Amino acid sequence: MSMYQLTQIPSEAQIRKLLRRVVFGSTIHCPLCSSRKTTNFEGRFRCKKCRGRFSLLSHTWLAHLRLPLPQFWLVLWCWTEQIPVKQTARLTHLSLVTIYHWFEVLRSKLPEDQELLEHLIQLDEAYFGSKSKNTLRALFVGKQVDSKKLAYKIVNKSYPVREDAWDFLRQKVAPETQVATDGAKIYRGMEKWWPVTHSYDLHRKFEFEQTSEIEGVFGCLRTFIRRMYHHVSCDKLPGLVHEFCFRFSHPEMFESPYQYLLITLRLVPLS
Ligand SMILES: [Zn+2]
């Protein structure tokens, strides 16, 4: 058993207690009819009203969990702490494939929402993938200045055009916003297409002032992908960008496995 397991991972009984609080709150109730009249036999519950059967996780997205709870908790802890995939595989004694799978599952449970940006924002684009393999993607990210609010859009082409930048504005940026960009042509004239005011830097004149925050975000995104996942294929790019933006905007959700589960683990109808 590793140091991480000894210091970070609660016992199976403690995990059950935490999960019970997350899923059911203060009182066990039937996931089918909400009745609180239930019987409990060795962790299997039965509803006296509708006769439905359930267990702690049977009506959540962890219904088919095959890992022992402490091992699952350790995987989740590693993911919230941004432990790289290889290191997580070593710590958990699981295969790299399994860790990639689990990290993808955990990412997929993050809420979908992207926020509408307003007041003053910085907007820039970056490129991922390779031109020779025909996998180059353009990523637009906007950041509301002096806030943790981000919005993004991935464009499946190597050379985004003005319409792509304007689409981003229409979908992610509130009217009357002040937008700062670099001097790229795709941003010129945006105020004619969406009611914003636009200011821009010309990088060749060494003016980086107006887009310094968003360039910092792109730097963090590239470091995040390289450190935690080593590389990104184009089919995984949307997921990793979503995860990065969510970590950036909602750091409280990644403070512990418990905080993450509080937001993602709910009673859902069985499909
Ligand atoms: Zn019931």
Coordinates of C-alpha atoms and ligand atoms in Angstrom, one line a residue:
M1 CA 0.0 0.0 0.0
S2 CA 1.4 3.4 -1.0
M3 CA 1.7 6.6 1.1
Y4 CA -1.1 8.2 -0.8
Q5 CA -3.6 5.5 0.1
L6 CA -2.6 5.7 3.8
T7 CA -2.9 9.4 4.0
Q8 CA -5.6 10.4 1.5
I9 CA -8.1 7.6 1.3
P10 CA -10.8 7.0 3.9
S11 CA -11.7 3.5 4.9
E12 CA -14.5 1.6 3.1
A13 CA -16.9 2.3 5.9
Q14 CA -16.1 6.0 5.9
I15 CA -16.6 6.1 2.1
R16 CA -20.0 4.4 2.4
K17 CA -21.0 7.0 5.0
L18 CA -19.9 9.9 2.7
L19 CA -21.7 8.4 -0.3
R20 CA -24.8 7.8 1.7
R21 CA -24.9 11.5 2.7
V22 CA -24.2 12.6 -0.9
V23 CA -26.9 10.3 -2.5
F24 CA -29.6 10.4 0.1
G25 CA -29.0 13.4 2.3
S26 CA -30.0 12.9 5.9
T27 CA -32.5 10.0 5.4
I28 CA -32.5 6.9 3.2
H29 CA -35.5 7.1 0.9
C30 CA -36.7 5.1 -2.1
P31 CA -35.3 6.4 -5.4
L32 CA -38.5 5.3 -7.2
C33 CA -41.3 6.7 -5.0
S34 CA -39.3 8.8 -2.4
S35 CA -40.9 7.0 0.5
R36 CA -38.8 6.9 3.7
K37 CA -40.4 3.6 4.8
T38 CA -37.6 1.2 3.9
T39 CA -36.0 -1.9 5.2
N40 CA -32.3 -2.5 5.1
F41 CA -30.6 -5.9 5.0
E42 CA -26.8 -6.0 4.6
G43 CA -26.7 -2.9 2.5
R44 CA -29.7 -3.8 0.2
F45 CA -32.7 -1.7 0.7
R46 CA -36.4 -2.4 0.1
C47 CA -39.2 0.1 -0.1
K48 CA -42.2 -0.8 2.0
K49 CA -44.5 1.4 -0.2
C50 CA -43.7 0.4 -3.8
R51 CA -41.6 -2.7 -3.0
G52 CA -38.8 -1.3 -5.1
R53 CA -35.3 -2.6 -4.3
F54 CA -32.2 -0.4 -4.3
S55 CA -28.7 -0.1 -2.8
L56 CA -26.4 2.8 -2.0
L57 CA -25.4 3.4 -5.7
S58 CA -27.9 1.4 -7.7
H59 CA -29.7 4.5 -9.0
T60 CA -26.6 6.6 -9.7
W61 CA -24.1 6.6 -12.5
L62 CA -21.9 4.5 -10.2
A63 CA -24.5 1.7 -10.3
H64 CA -22.1 -0.7 -12.1
L65 CA -18.9 0.2 -10.3
R66 CA -16.6 -2.8 -10.3
L67 CA -13.7 -1.3 -8.4
P68 CA -13.5 -1.6 -4.6
L69 CA -14.7 1.7 -3.1
P70 CA -11.2 2.7 -1.7
Q71 CA -9.6 2.1 -5.1
F72 CA -12.3 4.1 -6.8
W73 CA -11.9 6.9 -4.3
L74 CA -8.1 6.9 -5.0
V75 CA -8.7 7.2 -8.7
L76 CA -11.1 10.1 -8.1
W77 CA -8.7 11.7 -5.7
C78 CA -5.8 11.5 -8.3
W79 CA -8.1 13.0 -10.9
T80 CA -9.2 15.9 -8.7
E81 CA -5.5 16.5 -7.8
Q82 CA -4.3 16.4 -11.4
I83 CA -2.0 13.5 -10.8
P84 CA -0.7 12.4 -14.3
V85 CA -2.2 9.3 -15.8
K86 CA 0.9 7.2 -15.6
Q87 CA 1.5 8.0 -11.9
T88 CA -2.2 7.3 -11.2
A89 CA -1.9 3.9 -12.8
R90 CA 1.1 3.1 -10.5
L91 CA -0.6 4.4 -7.4
T92 CA -3.9 2.5 -8.0
H93 CA -2.4 -0.7 -9.5
L94 CA -4.7 -0.3 -12.4
S95 CA -3.7 -0.3 -16.1
L96 CA -3.1 2.9 -18.0
V97 CA -6.1 2.1 -20.3
T98 CA -8.3 1.8 -17.2
I99 CA -7.1 5.1 -15.9
Y100 CA -7.7 6.9 -19.3
H101 CA -11.2 5.3 -19.2
W102 CA -11.9 6.4 -15.7
F103 CA -10.6 10.0 -16.2
E104 CA -12.9 10.2 -19.3
V105 CA -15.9 9.0 -17.2
L106 CA -15.2 11.5 -14.4
R107 CA -14.8 14.3 -17.0
S108 CA -18.0 13.3 -18.7
K109 CA -20.0 13.9 -15.5
L110 CA -19.0 17.6 -15.3
P111 CA -21.9 19.9 -15.9
E112 CA -22.3 21.2 -19.5
D113 CA -22.7 24.8 -18.8
Q114 CA -20.6 27.5 -20.3
E115 CA -21.0 31.0 -19.1
L116 CA -21.9 34.1 -21.1
L117 CA -19.0 36.6 -20.9
E118 CA -19.7 40.3 -20.3
H119 CA -18.1 43.6 -19.3
L120 CA -14.5 43.4 -20.5
I121 CA -13.1 40.2 -22.1
Q122 CA -10.0 39.1 -23.8
L123 CA -10.3 36.7 -26.8
D124 CA -7.7 34.7 -28.6
E125 CA -7.2 31.5 -30.6
A126 CA -4.7 28.7 -30.4
Y127 CA -4.0 25.6 -32.5
F128 CA -3.8 21.9 -31.5
G129 CA -2.9 18.9 -33.6
S130 CA -0.8 18.6 -36.7
K131 CA -1.3 20.1 -40.1
S132 CA 0.5 17.2 -41.9
K133 CA -1.9 14.6 -40.3
N134 CA -4.9 16.8 -41.1
T135 CA -5.8 17.0 -37.4
L136 CA -5.3 20.7 -36.8
R137 CA -8.0 22.4 -34.7
A138 CA -8.5 26.0 -33.9
L139 CA -9.6 26.8 -30.3
F140 CA -11.1 30.1 -29.4
V141 CA -11.2 31.0 -25.7
G142 CA -12.6 34.1 -24.2
K143 CA -11.8 35.2 -20.6
Q144 CA -13.7 37.8 -18.7
V145 CA -11.1 40.1 -17.2
D146 CA -10.7 40.0 -13.4
S147 CA -12.9 36.9 -13.2
K148 CA -12.6 33.1 -13.5
K149 CA -15.2 33.1 -16.3
L150 CA -14.1 31.3 -19.6
A151 CA -15.9 30.4 -22.7
Y152 CA -14.6 28.4 -25.6
K153 CA -15.3 27.1 -29.1
I154 CA -13.4 24.5 -31.1
V155 CA -13.4 24.9 -34.9
N156 CA -12.5 21.9 -37.1
K157 CA -10.3 23.7 -39.5
S158 CA -6.7 24.8 -39.7
Y159 CA -7.6 28.3 -40.8
P160 CA -10.5 29.8 -39.0
V161 CA -12.2 32.7 -40.8
R162 CA -13.9 35.8 -39.6
E163 CA -17.3 34.0 -39.4
D164 CA -15.8 31.6 -36.8
A165 CA -14.8 34.4 -34.6
W166 CA -18.1 36.1 -35.0
D167 CA -19.9 32.9 -34.2
F168 CA -18.0 32.8 -31.0
L169 CA -19.1 36.3 -30.2
R170 CA -22.8 35.7 -30.9
Q171 CA -22.9 32.5 -28.8
K172 CA -20.6 33.4 -25.9
V173 CA -20.4 37.2 -25.5
A174 CA -23.1 39.5 -24.2
P175 CA -23.9 42.7 -26.2
E176 CA -22.2 45.9 -25.0
T177 CA -19.1 43.9 -24.0
Q178 CA -15.6 45.4 -24.5
V179 CA -13.5 42.9 -26.4
A180 CA -9.7 42.9 -26.5
T181 CA -7.8 40.8 -29.1
D182 CA -4.5 40.6 -30.9
G183 CA -4.3 42.2 -34.3
A184 CA -5.3 39.1 -36.3
K185 CA -7.5 39.9 -39.3
I186 CA -10.3 37.5 -38.3
Y187 CA -11.2 39.9 -35.5
R188 CA -11.1 43.1 -37.5
G189 CA -14.5 44.8 -37.9
M190 CA -16.3 42.5 -35.3
E191 CA -18.2 45.6 -34.0
K192 CA -20.1 45.6 -37.2
W193 CA -21.4 42.1 -36.6
W194 CA -22.1 42.1 -32.9
P195 CA -22.8 45.1 -30.7
V196 CA -19.4 45.2 -28.9
T197 CA -16.5 47.6 -28.7
H198 CA -13.2 46.2 -30.0
S199 CA -9.6 47.1 -29.2
Y200 CA -6.6 45.2 -30.3
D201 CA -2.8 44.9 -29.9
L202 CA -0.3 44.5 -32.8
H203 CA 2.0 41.8 -31.6
R204 CA 4.7 42.7 -34.1
K205 CA 5.0 46.0 -32.2
F206 CA 5.5 44.2 -29.0
E207 CA 2.2 45.2 -27.5
F208 CA 0.9 42.3 -25.4
E209 CA -0.8 44.2 -22.7
Q210 CA -4.5 43.7 -23.8
T211 CA -4.3 39.9 -24.2
S212 CA -1.9 39.0 -21.4
E213 CA -4.6 37.2 -19.3
I214 CA -5.9 35.0 -22.2
E215 CA -2.4 34.1 -23.3
G216 CA -1.7 33.0 -19.7
V217 CA -4.8 30.8 -19.9
F218 CA -3.5 29.1 -23.1
G219 CA -0.2 28.5 -21.4
C220 CA -1.9 26.8 -18.4
L221 CA -4.1 24.7 -20.8
R222 CA -1.0 23.4 -22.7
T223 CA 0.8 22.7 -19.4
F224 CA -2.3 20.9 -18.0
I225 CA -2.6 18.6 -21.1
R226 CA 1.1 17.8 -21.3
R227 CA 1.5 17.1 -17.6
M228 CA -1.6 15.2 -16.9
Y229 CA -2.3 13.4 -20.2
H230 CA 1.0 13.8 -22.1
H231 CA -0.7 14.6 -25.4
V232 CA -4.2 15.1 -26.9
S233 CA -5.8 13.5 -29.9
C234 CA -8.3 15.6 -31.8
D235 CA -11.3 13.5 -30.8
K236 CA -10.3 14.1 -27.1
L237 CA -9.6 17.8 -27.4
P238 CA -13.2 19.0 -26.7
G239 CA -13.3 16.9 -23.5
L240 CA -9.9 18.0 -22.2
V241 CA -10.7 21.7 -23.0
H242 CA -14.0 21.4 -21.1
E243 CA -12.3 19.8 -18.1
F244 CA -9.6 22.5 -18.1
C245 CA -12.1 25.3 -18.3
F246 CA -14.2 23.7 -15.5
R247 CA -11.2 23.4 -13.3
F248 CA -10.3 27.0 -14.0
S249 CA -13.8 28.4 -13.3
H250 CA -14.9 26.1 -10.5
P251 CA -11.9 25.1 -8.5
E252 CA -14.0 24.4 -5.4
M253 CA -15.4 21.3 -7.2
F254 CA -11.9 19.8 -7.3
E255 CA -11.0 20.3 -3.6
S256 CA -11.9 16.7 -2.8
P257 CA -13.6 13.6 -4.1
Y258 CA -16.5 14.5 -1.8
Q259 CA -17.0 18.0 -3.4
Y260 CA -16.9 16.5 -6.9
L261 CA -19.5 13.8 -6.0
L262 CA -21.7 16.4 -4.2
I263 CA -22.3 18.0 -7.6
T264 CA -22.2 15.0 -9.9
L265 CA -23.7 12.1 -8.0
R266 CA -27.4 12.2 -7.9
L267 CA -30.3 9.8 -7.9
V268 CA -31.2 9.1 -11.5
P269 CA -33.8 6.8 -13.1
L270 CA -32.2 3.5 -14.1
S271 CA -31.9 3.3 -17.9
Ligands
ZN1 ZN -40.7 3.2 -3.3

